[in-house]
PDB file of N, CA and C in Angstrom:
ATOM      1  N   UNK A   1       3.776  -9.374  25.537  1.00 63.00           N
ATOM      2  CA  UNK A   1       2.987  -8.530  24.671  1.00 63.00           C
ATOM      3  C   UNK A   1       3.893  -7.703  23.792  1.00 63.00           C
ATOM      4  N   UNK A   2       3.329  -7.240  22.707  1.00 69.00           N
ATOM      5  CA  UNK A   2       4.100  -6.434  21.782  1.00 69.00           C
ATOM      6  C   UNK A   2       4.145  -4.975  22.175  1.00 69.00           C
ATOM      7  N   UNK A   3       4.932  -4.229  21.449  1.00 70.00           N
ATOM      8  CA  UNK A   3       5.090  -2.801  21.698  1.00 70.00           C
ATOM      9  C   UNK A   3       3.857  -2.069  21.193  1.00 70.00           C
ATOM     10  N   UNK A   4       3.311  -1.134  21.974  1.00 69.00           N
ATOM     11  CA  UNK A   4       2.144  -0.380  21.517  1.00 69.00           C
ATOM     12  C   UNK A   4       2.470   0.455  20.286  1.00 69.00           C
ATOM     13  N   UNK A   5       1.468   0.665  19.462  1.00 71.00           N
ATOM     14  CA  UNK A   5       1.655   1.505  18.291  1.00 71.00           C
ATOM     15  C   UNK A   5       1.788   2.957  18.717  1.00 71.00           C
ATOM     16  N   UNK A   6       2.462   3.739  17.906  1.00 71.00           N
ATOM     17  CA  UNK A   6       2.655   5.175  18.116  1.00 71.00           C
ATOM     18  C   UNK A   6       3.243   5.479  19.494  1.00 71.00           C
ATOM     19  N   UNK A   7       4.169   4.681  19.895  1.00 69.00           N
ATOM     20  CA  UNK A   7       4.811   4.866  21.187  1.00 69.00           C
ATOM     21  C   UNK A   7       6.089   5.667  21.006  1.00 69.00           C
ATOM     22  N   UNK A   8       6.249   6.707  21.789  1.00 73.00           N
ATOM     23  CA  UNK A   8       7.500   7.456  21.786  1.00 73.00           C
ATOM     24  C   UNK A   8       8.477   6.659  22.631  1.00 73.00           C
ATOM     25  N   UNK A   9       9.277   5.848  21.950  1.00 70.00           N
ATOM     26  CA  UNK A   9      10.117   4.867  22.626  1.00 70.00           C
ATOM     27  C   UNK A   9      11.140   5.547  23.527  1.00 70.00           C
ATOM     28  N   UNK A  10      11.707   6.662  23.075  1.00 71.00           N
ATOM     29  CA  UNK A  10      12.732   7.321  23.877  1.00 71.00           C
ATOM     30  C   UNK A  10      12.159   7.884  25.173  1.00 71.00           C
ATOM     31  N   UNK A  11      10.885   8.243  25.174  1.00 75.00           N
ATOM     32  CA  UNK A  11      10.293   8.841  26.354  1.00 75.00           C
ATOM     33  C   UNK A  11       9.610   7.847  27.266  1.00 75.00           C
ATOM     34  N   UNK A  12       9.459   6.611  26.824  1.00 72.00           N
ATOM     35  CA  UNK A  12       8.767   5.617  27.636  1.00 72.00           C
ATOM     36  C   UNK A  12       9.731   5.030  28.666  1.00 72.00           C
ATOM     37  N   UNK A  13       9.270   4.929  29.906  1.00 71.00           N
ATOM     38  CA  UNK A  13      10.121   4.359  30.949  1.00 71.00           C
ATOM     39  C   UNK A  13       9.799   2.896  31.219  1.00 71.00           C
ATOM     40  N   UNK A  14       9.016   2.291  30.348  1.00 72.00           N
ATOM     41  CA  UNK A  14       8.620   0.896  30.550  1.00 72.00           C
ATOM     42  C   UNK A  14       8.984   0.026  29.345  1.00 72.00           C
ATOM     43  N   UNK A  15      10.116   0.280  28.725  1.00 70.00           N
ATOM     44  CA  UNK A  15      10.566  -0.491  27.571  1.00 70.00           C
ATOM     45  C   UNK A  15      10.860  -1.925  28.008  1.00 70.00           C
ATOM     46  N   UNK A  16      10.304  -2.848  27.262  1.00 74.00           N
ATOM     47  CA  UNK A  16      10.560  -4.256  27.556  1.00 74.00           C
ATOM     48  C   UNK A  16      11.720  -4.742  26.700  1.00 74.00           C
ATOM     49  N   UNK A  17      12.421  -5.725  27.206  1.00 75.00           N
ATOM     50  CA  UNK A  17      13.595  -6.243  26.511  1.00 75.00           C
ATOM     51  C   UNK A  17      13.217  -6.917  25.190  1.00 75.00           C
ATOM     52  N   UNK A  18      12.022  -7.458  25.097  1.00 75.00           N
ATOM     53  CA  UNK A  18      11.608  -8.158  23.877  1.00 75.00           C
ATOM     54  C   UNK A  18      11.393  -7.198  22.716  1.00 75.00           C
ATOM     55  N   UNK A  19      11.276  -5.902  22.996  1.00 73.00           N
ATOM     56  CA  UNK A  19      11.051  -4.931  21.932  1.00 73.00           C
ATOM     57  C   UNK A  19      12.333  -4.537  21.230  1.00 73.00           C
ATOM     58  N   UNK A  20      13.469  -4.773  21.852  1.00 74.00           N
ATOM     59  CA  UNK A  20      14.731  -4.280  21.309  1.00 74.00           C
ATOM     60  C   UNK A  20      15.025  -4.840  19.921  1.00 74.00           C
ATOM     61  N   UNK A  21      14.779  -6.127  19.710  1.00 77.00           N
ATOM     62  CA  UNK A  21      15.025  -6.719  18.397  1.00 77.00           C
ATOM     63  C   UNK A  21      14.133  -6.130  17.328  1.00 77.00           C
ATOM     64  N   UNK A  22      12.880  -5.888  17.680  1.00 79.00           N
ATOM     65  CA  UNK A  22      11.953  -5.300  16.712  1.00 79.00           C
ATOM     66  C   UNK A  22      12.325  -3.852  16.395  1.00 79.00           C
ATOM     67  N   UNK A  23      12.796  -3.121  17.391  1.00 79.00           N
ATOM     68  CA  UNK A  23      13.229  -1.750  17.134  1.00 79.00           C
ATOM     69  C   UNK A  23      14.417  -1.735  16.176  1.00 79.00           C
ATOM     70  N   UNK A  24      15.319  -2.690  16.331  1.00 85.00           N
ATOM     71  CA  UNK A  24      16.470  -2.787  15.435  1.00 85.00           C
ATOM     72  C   UNK A  24      16.000  -3.093  14.011  1.00 85.00           C
ATOM     73  N   UNK A  25      15.058  -4.038  13.877  1.00 87.00           N
ATOM     74  CA  UNK A  25      14.542  -4.376  12.548  1.00 87.00           C
ATOM     75  C   UNK A  25      13.783  -3.206  11.931  1.00 87.00           C
ATOM     76  N   UNK A  26      13.077  -2.447  12.757  1.00 86.00           N
ATOM     77  CA  UNK A  26      12.386  -1.259  12.260  1.00 86.00           C
ATOM     78  C   UNK A  26      13.388  -0.238  11.737  1.00 86.00           C
ATOM     79  N   UNK A  27      14.500  -0.087  12.430  1.00 90.00           N
ATOM     80  CA  UNK A  27      15.546   0.821  11.964  1.00 90.00           C
ATOM     81  C   UNK A  27      16.137   0.383  10.640  1.00 90.00           C
ATOM     82  N   UNK A  28      16.358  -0.919  10.494  1.00 95.00           N
ATOM     83  CA  UNK A  28      16.878  -1.439   9.221  1.00 95.00           C
ATOM     84  C   UNK A  28      15.875  -1.187   8.097  1.00 95.00           C
ATOM     85  N   UNK A  29      14.596  -1.464   8.361  1.00 95.00           N
ATOM     86  CA  UNK A  29      13.561  -1.233   7.345  1.00 95.00           C
ATOM     87  C   UNK A  29      13.456   0.225   6.958  1.00 95.00           C
ATOM     88  N   UNK A  30      13.523   1.117   7.942  1.00 95.00           N
ATOM     89  CA  UNK A  30      13.483   2.544   7.640  1.00 95.00           C
ATOM     90  C   UNK A  30      14.680   2.992   6.825  1.00 95.00           C
ATOM     91  N   UNK A  31      15.850   2.443   7.135  1.00 98.00           N
ATOM     92  CA  UNK A  31      17.053   2.781   6.376  1.00 98.00           C
ATOM     93  C   UNK A  31      16.931   2.311   4.927  1.00 98.00           C
ATOM     94  N   UNK A  32      16.435   1.095   4.730  1.00 98.00           N
ATOM     95  CA  UNK A  32      16.250   0.582   3.368  1.00 98.00           C
ATOM     96  C   UNK A  32      15.259   1.445   2.603  1.00 98.00           C
ATOM     97  N   UNK A  33      14.161   1.843   3.250  1.00 98.00           N
ATOM     98  CA  UNK A  33      13.174   2.687   2.570  1.00 98.00           C
ATOM     99  C   UNK A  33      13.757   4.056   2.232  1.00 98.00           C
ATOM    100  N   UNK A  34      14.553   4.624   3.137  1.00 98.00           N
ATOM    101  CA  UNK A  34      15.163   5.921   2.870  1.00 98.00           C
ATOM    102  C   UNK A  34      16.125   5.837   1.689  1.00 98.00           C
ATOM    103  N   UNK A  35      16.975   4.828   1.679  1.00 98.00           N
ATOM    104  CA  UNK A  35      17.941   4.670   0.581  1.00 98.00           C
ATOM    105  C   UNK A  35      17.203   4.452  -0.739  1.00 98.00           C
ATOM    106  N   UNK A  36      16.149   3.638  -0.723  1.00 98.00           N
ATOM    107  CA  UNK A  36      15.413   3.409  -1.968  1.00 98.00           C
ATOM    108  C   UNK A  36      14.732   4.676  -2.448  1.00 98.00           C
ATOM    109  N   UNK A  37      14.211   5.495  -1.523  1.00 98.00           N
ATOM    110  CA  UNK A  37      13.618   6.779  -1.920  1.00 98.00           C
ATOM    111  C   UNK A  37      14.635   7.714  -2.532  1.00 98.00           C
ATOM    112  N   UNK A  38      15.834   7.785  -1.933  1.00 98.00           N
ATOM    113  CA  UNK A  38      16.889   8.632  -2.487  1.00 98.00           C
ATOM    114  C   UNK A  38      17.285   8.147  -3.875  1.00 98.00           C
ATOM    115  N   UNK A  39      17.458   6.840  -4.033  1.00 98.00           N
ATOM    116  CA  UNK A  39      17.821   6.292  -5.351  1.00 98.00           C
ATOM    117  C   UNK A  39      16.723   6.533  -6.383  1.00 98.00           C
ATOM    118  N   UNK A  40      15.466   6.469  -5.967  1.00 98.00           N
ATOM    119  CA  UNK A  40      14.346   6.749  -6.876  1.00 98.00           C
ATOM    120  C   UNK A  40      14.470   8.160  -7.440  1.00 98.00           C
ATOM    121  N   UNK A  41      14.708   9.131  -6.557  1.00 98.00           N
ATOM    122  CA  UNK A  41      14.815  10.509  -7.028  1.00 98.00           C
ATOM    123  C   UNK A  41      16.103  10.740  -7.801  1.00 98.00           C
ATOM    124  N   UNK A  42      17.167  10.036  -7.472  1.00 98.00           N
ATOM    125  CA  UNK A  42      18.406  10.145  -8.249  1.00 98.00           C
ATOM    126  C   UNK A  42      18.157   9.682  -9.688  1.00 98.00           C
ATOM    127  N   UNK A  43      17.437   8.589  -9.850  1.00 97.00           N
ATOM    128  CA  UNK A  43      17.138   8.083 -11.199  1.00 97.00           C
ATOM    129  C   UNK A  43      16.242   9.057 -11.947  1.00 97.00           C
ATOM    130  N   UNK A  44      15.221   9.601 -11.278  1.00 96.00           N
ATOM    131  CA  UNK A  44      14.328  10.552 -11.953  1.00 96.00           C
ATOM    132  C   UNK A  44      15.096  11.797 -12.396  1.00 96.00           C
ATOM    133  N   UNK A  45      15.871  12.363 -11.487  1.00 96.00           N
ATOM    134  CA  UNK A  45      16.617  13.574 -11.836  1.00 96.00           C
ATOM    135  C   UNK A  45      17.673  13.273 -12.894  1.00 96.00           C
ATOM    136  N   UNK A  46      18.328  12.117 -12.783  1.00 94.00           N
ATOM    137  CA  UNK A  46      19.300  11.730 -13.798  1.00 94.00           C
ATOM    138  C   UNK A  46      18.658  11.557 -15.163  1.00 94.00           C
ATOM    139  N   UNK A  47      17.456  11.025 -15.203  1.00 91.00           N
ATOM    140  CA  UNK A  47      16.752  10.864 -16.477  1.00 91.00           C
ATOM    141  C   UNK A  47      16.359  12.213 -17.050  1.00 91.00           C
ATOM    142  N   UNK A  48      15.876  13.111 -16.200  1.00 92.00           N
ATOM    143  CA  UNK A  48      15.468  14.427 -16.684  1.00 92.00           C
ATOM    144  C   UNK A  48      16.651  15.249 -17.185  1.00 92.00           C
ATOM    145  N   UNK A  49      17.789  15.109 -16.548  1.00 94.00           N
ATOM    146  CA  UNK A  49      18.956  15.912 -16.921  1.00 94.00           C
ATOM    147  C   UNK A  49      19.835  15.235 -17.970  1.00 94.00           C
ATOM    148  N   UNK A  50      19.475  14.043 -18.379  1.00 90.00           N
ATOM    149  CA  UNK A  50      20.286  13.300 -19.339  1.00 90.00           C
ATOM    150  C   UNK A  50      20.217  13.944 -20.717  1.00 90.00           C
ATOM    151  N   UNK A  51      21.339  13.968 -21.390  1.00 87.00           N
ATOM    152  CA  UNK A  51      21.412  14.527 -22.739  1.00 87.00           C
ATOM    153  C   UNK A  51      21.235  13.447 -23.812  1.00 87.00           C
ATOM    154  N   UNK A  52      21.177  12.202 -23.408  1.00 84.00           N
ATOM    155  CA  UNK A  52      21.085  11.105 -24.366  1.00 84.00           C
ATOM    156  C   UNK A  52      19.660  11.041 -24.910  1.00 84.00           C
ATOM    157  N   UNK A  53      19.528  11.077 -26.218  1.00 83.00           N
ATOM    158  CA  UNK A  53      18.228  10.916 -26.866  1.00 83.00           C
ATOM    159  C   UNK A  53      18.344   9.836 -27.931  1.00 83.00           C
ATOM    160  N   UNK A  54      17.301   9.081 -28.061  1.00 80.00           N
ATOM    161  CA  UNK A  54      17.260   8.014 -29.061  1.00 80.00           C
ATOM    162  C   UNK A  54      16.115   8.338 -30.004  1.00 80.00           C
ATOM    163  N   UNK A  55      16.366   8.369 -31.308  1.00 83.00           N
ATOM    164  CA  UNK A  55      15.278   8.627 -32.261  1.00 83.00           C
ATOM    165  C   UNK A  55      14.190   7.550 -32.136  1.00 83.00           C
ATOM    166  N   UNK A  56      12.974   7.956 -32.374  1.00 77.00           N
ATOM    167  CA  UNK A  56      11.838   7.055 -32.192  1.00 77.00           C
ATOM    168  C   UNK A  56      11.910   5.846 -33.116  1.00 77.00           C
ATOM    169  N   UNK A  57      12.495   5.995 -34.305  1.00 81.00           N
ATOM    170  CA  UNK A  57      12.553   4.858 -35.224  1.00 81.00           C
ATOM    171  C   UNK A  57      13.617   3.840 -34.809  1.00 81.00           C
ATOM    172  N   UNK A  58      14.494   4.180 -33.867  1.00 82.00           N
ATOM    173  CA  UNK A  58      15.516   3.244 -33.421  1.00 82.00           C
ATOM    174  C   UNK A  58      15.118   2.485 -32.159  1.00 82.00           C
ATOM    175  N   UNK A  59      13.999   2.849 -31.551  1.00 80.00           N
ATOM    176  CA  UNK A  59      13.558   2.178 -30.322  1.00 80.00           C
ATOM    177  C   UNK A  59      12.863   0.881 -30.717  1.00 80.00           C
ATOM    178  N   UNK A  60      13.414  -0.225 -30.266  1.00 84.00           N
ATOM    179  CA  UNK A  60      12.825  -1.528 -30.580  1.00 84.00           C
ATOM    180  C   UNK A  60      11.830  -1.888 -29.481  1.00 84.00           C
ATOM    181  N   UNK A  61      10.577  -2.001 -29.863  1.00 82.00           N
ATOM    182  CA  UNK A  61       9.541  -2.351 -28.908  1.00 82.00           C
ATOM    183  C   UNK A  61       9.241  -3.834 -29.031  1.00 82.00           C
ATOM    184  N   UNK A  62       9.615  -4.626 -28.024  1.00 87.00           N
ATOM    185  CA  UNK A  62       9.342  -6.062 -28.114  1.00 87.00           C
ATOM    186  C   UNK A  62       7.850  -6.344 -27.955  1.00 87.00           C
ATOM    187  N   UNK A  63       7.359  -7.247 -28.755  1.00 88.00           N
ATOM    188  CA  UNK A  63       5.961  -7.654 -28.683  1.00 88.00           C
ATOM    189  C   UNK A  63       5.891  -9.120 -28.283  1.00 88.00           C
ATOM    190  N   UNK A  64       4.989  -9.426 -27.398  1.00 89.00           N
ATOM    191  CA  UNK A  64       4.823 -10.809 -26.945  1.00 89.00           C
ATOM    192  C   UNK A  64       3.887 -11.555 -27.882  1.00 89.00           C
ATOM    193  N   UNK A  65       4.174 -12.809 -28.059  1.00 87.00           N
ATOM    194  CA  UNK A  65       3.300 -13.659 -28.852  1.00 87.00           C
ATOM    195  C   UNK A  65       2.191 -14.194 -27.960  1.00 87.00           C
ATOM    196  N   UNK A  66       0.992 -14.248 -28.490  1.00 85.00           N
ATOM    197  CA  UNK A  66      -0.129 -14.760 -27.699  1.00 85.00           C
ATOM    198  C   UNK A  66      -0.087 -16.281 -27.644  1.00 85.00           C
ATOM    199  N   UNK A  67      -0.438 -16.811 -26.496  1.00 85.00           N
ATOM    200  CA  UNK A  67      -0.509 -18.261 -26.347  1.00 85.00           C
ATOM    201  C   UNK A  67      -1.845 -18.769 -26.865  1.00 85.00           C
ATOM    202  N   UNK A  68      -2.907 -18.068 -26.479  1.00 81.00           N
ATOM    203  CA  UNK A  68      -4.247 -18.422 -26.935  1.00 81.00           C
ATOM    204  C   UNK A  68      -4.835 -17.206 -27.631  1.00 81.00           C
ATOM    205  N   UNK A  69      -5.387 -17.402 -28.786  1.00 79.00           N
ATOM    206  CA  UNK A  69      -5.993 -16.311 -29.525  1.00 79.00           C
ATOM    207  C   UNK A  69      -7.379 -15.971 -28.993  1.00 79.00           C
ATOM    208  N   UNK A  70      -7.963 -14.880 -29.481  1.00 78.00           N
ATOM    209  CA  UNK A  70      -9.285 -14.472 -29.004  1.00 78.00           C
ATOM    210  C   UNK A  70     -10.382 -15.471 -29.372  1.00 78.00           C
ATOM    211  N   UNK A  71     -10.157 -16.256 -30.397  1.00 82.00           N
ATOM    212  CA  UNK A  71     -11.194 -17.227 -30.797  1.00 82.00           C
ATOM    213  C   UNK A  71     -11.260 -18.414 -29.840  1.00 82.00           C
ATOM    214  N   UNK A  72     -10.216 -18.619 -29.018  1.00 82.00           N
ATOM    215  CA  UNK A  72     -10.194 -19.759 -28.113  1.00 82.00           C
ATOM    216  C   UNK A  72     -10.757 -19.443 -26.733  1.00 82.00           C
ATOM    217  N   UNK A  73     -11.020 -18.176 -26.440  1.00 83.00           N
ATOM    218  CA  UNK A  73     -11.560 -17.820 -25.121  1.00 83.00           C
ATOM    219  C   UNK A  73     -13.067 -17.599 -25.237  1.00 83.00           C
ATOM    220  N   UNK A  74     -13.795 -17.820 -24.139  1.00 87.00           N
ATOM    221  CA  UNK A  74     -15.250 -17.601 -24.182  1.00 87.00           C
ATOM    222  C   UNK A  74     -15.567 -16.132 -24.440  1.00 87.00           C
ATOM    223  N   UNK A  75     -16.578 -15.884 -25.248  1.00 85.00           N
ATOM    224  CA  UNK A  75     -16.928 -14.511 -25.621  1.00 85.00           C
ATOM    225  C   UNK A  75     -17.453 -13.717 -24.440  1.00 85.00           C
ATOM    226  N   UNK A  76     -17.988 -14.391 -23.416  1.00 88.00           N
ATOM    227  CA  UNK A  76     -18.517 -13.677 -22.257  1.00 88.00           C
ATOM    228  C   UNK A  76     -17.410 -12.919 -21.524  1.00 88.00           C
ATOM    229  N   UNK A  77     -16.180 -13.391 -21.629  1.00 87.00           N
ATOM    230  CA  UNK A  77     -15.066 -12.730 -20.951  1.00 87.00           C
ATOM    231  C   UNK A  77     -14.691 -11.407 -21.610  1.00 87.00           C
ATOM    232  N   UNK A  78     -15.222 -11.135 -22.798  1.00 87.00           N
ATOM    233  CA  UNK A  78     -14.951  -9.876 -23.480  1.00 87.00           C
ATOM    234  C   UNK A  78     -15.915  -8.773 -23.058  1.00 87.00           C
ATOM    235  N   UNK A  79     -16.864  -9.083 -22.196  1.00 91.00           N
ATOM    236  CA  UNK A  79     -17.868  -8.111 -21.774  1.00 91.00           C
ATOM    237  C   UNK A  79     -17.358  -7.303 -20.582  1.00 91.00           C
ATOM    238  N   UNK A  80     -17.345  -5.988 -20.711  1.00 94.00           N
ATOM    239  CA  UNK A  80     -16.885  -5.122 -19.634  1.00 94.00           C
ATOM    240  C   UNK A  80     -17.825  -5.175 -18.438  1.00 94.00           C
ATOM    241  N   UNK A  81     -19.123  -5.324 -18.706  1.00 95.00           N
ATOM    242  CA  UNK A  81     -20.105  -5.379 -17.621  1.00 95.00           C
ATOM    243  C   UNK A  81     -19.848  -6.535 -16.672  1.00 95.00           C
ATOM    244  N   UNK A  82     -19.425  -7.670 -17.190  1.00 95.00           N
ATOM    245  CA  UNK A  82     -19.115  -8.825 -16.345  1.00 95.00           C
ATOM    246  C   UNK A  82     -18.011  -8.480 -15.359  1.00 95.00           C
ATOM    247  N   UNK A  83     -16.978  -7.808 -15.821  1.00 96.00           N
ATOM    248  CA  UNK A  83     -15.855  -7.469 -14.953  1.00 96.00           C
ATOM    249  C   UNK A  83     -16.233  -6.374 -13.963  1.00 96.00           C
ATOM    250  N   UNK A  84     -17.144  -5.476 -14.346  1.00 97.00           N
ATOM    251  CA  UNK A  84     -17.630  -4.462 -13.404  1.00 97.00           C
ATOM    252  C   UNK A  84     -18.422  -5.120 -12.278  1.00 97.00           C
ATOM    253  N   UNK A  85     -19.286  -6.064 -12.632  1.00 97.00           N
ATOM    254  CA  UNK A  85     -20.061  -6.779 -11.614  1.00 97.00           C
ATOM    255  C   UNK A  85     -19.126  -7.574 -10.708  1.00 97.00           C
ATOM    256  N   UNK A  86     -18.137  -8.225 -11.276  1.00 97.00           N
ATOM    257  CA  UNK A  86     -17.185  -8.991 -10.467  1.00 97.00           C
ATOM    258  C   UNK A  86     -16.429  -8.073  -9.507  1.00 97.00           C
ATOM    259  N   UNK A  87     -16.037  -6.886  -9.970  1.00 98.00           N
ATOM    260  CA  UNK A  87     -15.323  -5.941  -9.115  1.00 98.00           C
ATOM    261  C   UNK A  87     -16.214  -5.462  -7.969  1.00 98.00           C
ATOM    262  N   UNK A  88     -17.468  -5.151  -8.256  1.00 98.00           N
ATOM    263  CA  UNK A  88     -18.389  -4.692  -7.214  1.00 98.00           C
ATOM    264  C   UNK A  88     -18.633  -5.795  -6.194  1.00 98.00           C
ATOM    265  N   UNK A  89     -18.800  -7.021  -6.654  1.00 98.00           N
ATOM    266  CA  UNK A  89     -19.009  -8.146  -5.730  1.00 98.00           C
ATOM    267  C   UNK A  89     -17.793  -8.331  -4.831  1.00 98.00           C
ATOM    268  N   UNK A  90     -16.602  -8.257  -5.385  1.00 98.00           N
ATOM    269  CA  UNK A  90     -15.398  -8.412  -4.572  1.00 98.00           C
ATOM    270  C   UNK A  90     -15.236  -7.288  -3.548  1.00 98.00           C
ATOM    271  N   UNK A  91     -15.570  -6.063  -3.948  1.00 98.00           N
ATOM    272  CA  UNK A  91     -15.501  -4.942  -3.003  1.00 98.00           C
ATOM    273  C   UNK A  91     -16.515  -5.138  -1.886  1.00 98.00           C
ATOM    274  N   UNK A  92     -17.720  -5.566  -2.234  1.00 97.00           N
ATOM    275  CA  UNK A  92     -18.730  -5.823  -1.203  1.00 97.00           C
ATOM    276  C   UNK A  92     -18.299  -6.943  -0.268  1.00 97.00           C
ATOM    277  N   UNK A  93     -17.702  -7.994  -0.803  1.00 97.00           N
ATOM    278  CA  UNK A  93     -17.217  -9.081   0.049  1.00 97.00           C
ATOM    279  C   UNK A  93     -16.121  -8.604   0.999  1.00 97.00           C
ATOM    280  N   UNK A  94     -15.342  -7.635   0.567  1.00 97.00           N
ATOM    281  CA  UNK A  94     -14.256  -7.143   1.407  1.00 97.00           C
ATOM    282  C   UNK A  94     -14.755  -6.190   2.491  1.00 97.00           C
ATOM    283  N   UNK A  95     -15.716  -5.308   2.169  1.00 96.00           N
ATOM    284  CA  UNK A  95     -16.075  -4.246   3.092  1.00 96.00           C
ATOM    285  C   UNK A  95     -17.326  -4.513   3.920  1.00 96.00           C
ATOM    286  N   UNK A  96     -18.296  -5.241   3.406  1.00 96.00           N
ATOM    287  CA  UNK A  96     -19.552  -5.429   4.144  1.00 96.00           C
ATOM    288  C   UNK A  96     -19.336  -6.118   5.487  1.00 96.00           C
ATOM    289  N   UNK A  97     -18.564  -7.208   5.588  1.00 93.00           N
ATOM    290  CA  UNK A  97     -18.370  -7.802   6.925  1.00 93.00           C
ATOM    291  C   UNK A  97     -17.721  -6.838   7.912  1.00 93.00           C
ATOM    292  N   UNK A  98     -16.812  -6.019   7.451  1.00 91.00           N
ATOM    293  CA  UNK A  98     -16.173  -5.054   8.340  1.00 91.00           C
ATOM    294  C   UNK A  98     -17.184  -4.030   8.822  1.00 91.00           C
ATOM    295  N   UNK A  99     -18.030  -3.545   7.919  1.00 91.00           N
ATOM    296  CA  UNK A  99     -19.023  -2.555   8.301  1.00 91.00           C
ATOM    297  C   UNK A  99     -20.097  -3.143   9.207  1.00 91.00           C
ATOM    298  N   UNK A 100     -20.425  -4.406   9.023  1.00 91.00           N
ATOM    299  CA  UNK A 100     -21.442  -5.044   9.862  1.00 91.00           C
ATOM    300  C   UNK A 100     -20.941  -5.221  11.283  1.00 91.00           C
ATOM    301  N   UNK A 101     -19.715  -5.652  11.450  1.00 88.00           N
ATOM    302  CA  UNK A 101     -19.198  -5.980  12.774  1.00 88.00           C
ATOM    303  C   UNK A 101     -18.428  -4.838  13.434  1.00 88.00           C
ATOM    304  N   UNK A 102     -18.537  -3.624  12.906  1.00 85.00           N
ATOM    305  CA  UNK A 102     -17.858  -2.483  13.497  1.00 85.00           C
ATOM    306  C   UNK A 102     -18.685  -1.925  14.643  1.00 85.00           C
ATOM    307  N   UNK A 103     -18.014  -1.616  15.735  1.00 81.00           N
ATOM    308  CA  UNK A 103     -18.666  -0.948  16.851  1.00 81.00           C
ATOM    309  C   UNK A 103     -18.719   0.540  16.517  1.00 81.00           C
ATOM    310  N   UNK A 104     -19.900   1.071  16.284  1.00 79.00           N
ATOM    311  CA  UNK A 104     -20.050   2.422  15.774  1.00 79.00           C
ATOM    312  C   UNK A 104     -20.113   3.471  16.877  1.00 79.00           C
ATOM    313  N   UNK A 105     -19.597   3.177  18.056  1.00 79.00           N
ATOM    314  CA  UNK A 105     -19.527   4.188  19.112  1.00 79.00           C
ATOM    315  C   UNK A 105     -18.168   4.867  19.010  1.00 79.00           C
ATOM    316  N   UNK A 106     -18.184   6.136  18.705  1.00 76.00           N
ATOM    317  CA  UNK A 106     -16.945   6.865  18.471  1.00 76.00           C
ATOM    318  C   UNK A 106     -16.598   7.736  19.658  1.00 76.00           C
ATOM    319  N   UNK A 107     -15.312   7.897  19.884  1.00 74.00           N
ATOM    320  CA  UNK A 107     -14.817   8.862  20.833  1.00 74.00           C
ATOM    321  C   UNK A 107     -15.143   8.553  22.278  1.00 74.00           C
ATOM    322  N   UNK A 108     -14.982   9.556  23.083  1.00 70.00           N
ATOM    323  CA  UNK A 108     -15.220   9.452  24.515  1.00 70.00           C
ATOM    324  C   UNK A 108     -16.388  10.355  24.877  1.00 70.00           C
ATOM    325  N   UNK A 109     -16.877  10.238  26.079  1.00 72.00           N
ATOM    326  CA  UNK A 109     -17.956  11.138  26.472  1.00 72.00           C
ATOM    327  C   UNK A 109     -17.485  12.588  26.423  1.00 72.00           C
ATOM    328  N   UNK A 110     -18.427  13.491  26.243  1.00 72.00           N
ATOM    329  CA  UNK A 110     -18.085  14.896  26.085  1.00 72.00           C
ATOM    330  C   UNK A 110     -17.390  15.486  27.299  1.00 72.00           C
ATOM    331  N   UNK A 111     -16.578  16.505  27.075  1.00 72.00           N
ATOM    332  CA  UNK A 111     -15.871  17.190  28.141  1.00 72.00           C
ATOM    333  C   UNK A 111     -16.380  18.628  28.215  1.00 72.00           C
ATOM    334  N   UNK A 112     -16.397  19.153  29.387  1.00 73.00           N
ATOM    335  CA  UNK A 112     -16.749  20.558  29.548  1.00 73.00           C
ATOM    336  C   UNK A 112     -15.443  21.346  29.543  1.00 73.00           C
ATOM    337  N   UNK A 113     -15.300  22.241  28.579  1.00 67.00           N
ATOM    338  CA  UNK A 113     -14.036  22.934  28.378  1.00 67.00           C
ATOM    339  C   UNK A 113     -13.918  24.204  29.190  1.00 67.00           C
ATOM    340  N   UNK A 114     -14.969  24.633  29.859  1.00 67.00           N
ATOM    341  CA  UNK A 114     -14.856  25.845  30.659  1.00 67.00           C
ATOM    342  C   UNK A 114     -15.184  25.610  32.093  1.00 67.00           C
TER     343      UNK A 114
END
């Protein structure tokens, strides 16, 4: 079996040998995420503190050429309502089965606190 979620590994006295490799990989993943977060903020702060400015007329904005023009696509695809209906249908397909098959009994029986 796998390692339980939210387990305080250092305090558990029942560590299985099969968990050791996953703990090592978790450490590597956490290290990569930490380094990427630090680099993200280094870039943001470096950009904010940078003295280099480029005049707006010197910035070259590349534009992509269209493969198919608007006259070649069906006009129904230009309707915003179609995409709203498609989005609602996809959300319903994602959430309705989960809501139907959820066991709606929450928590444990009540406790007397006094």
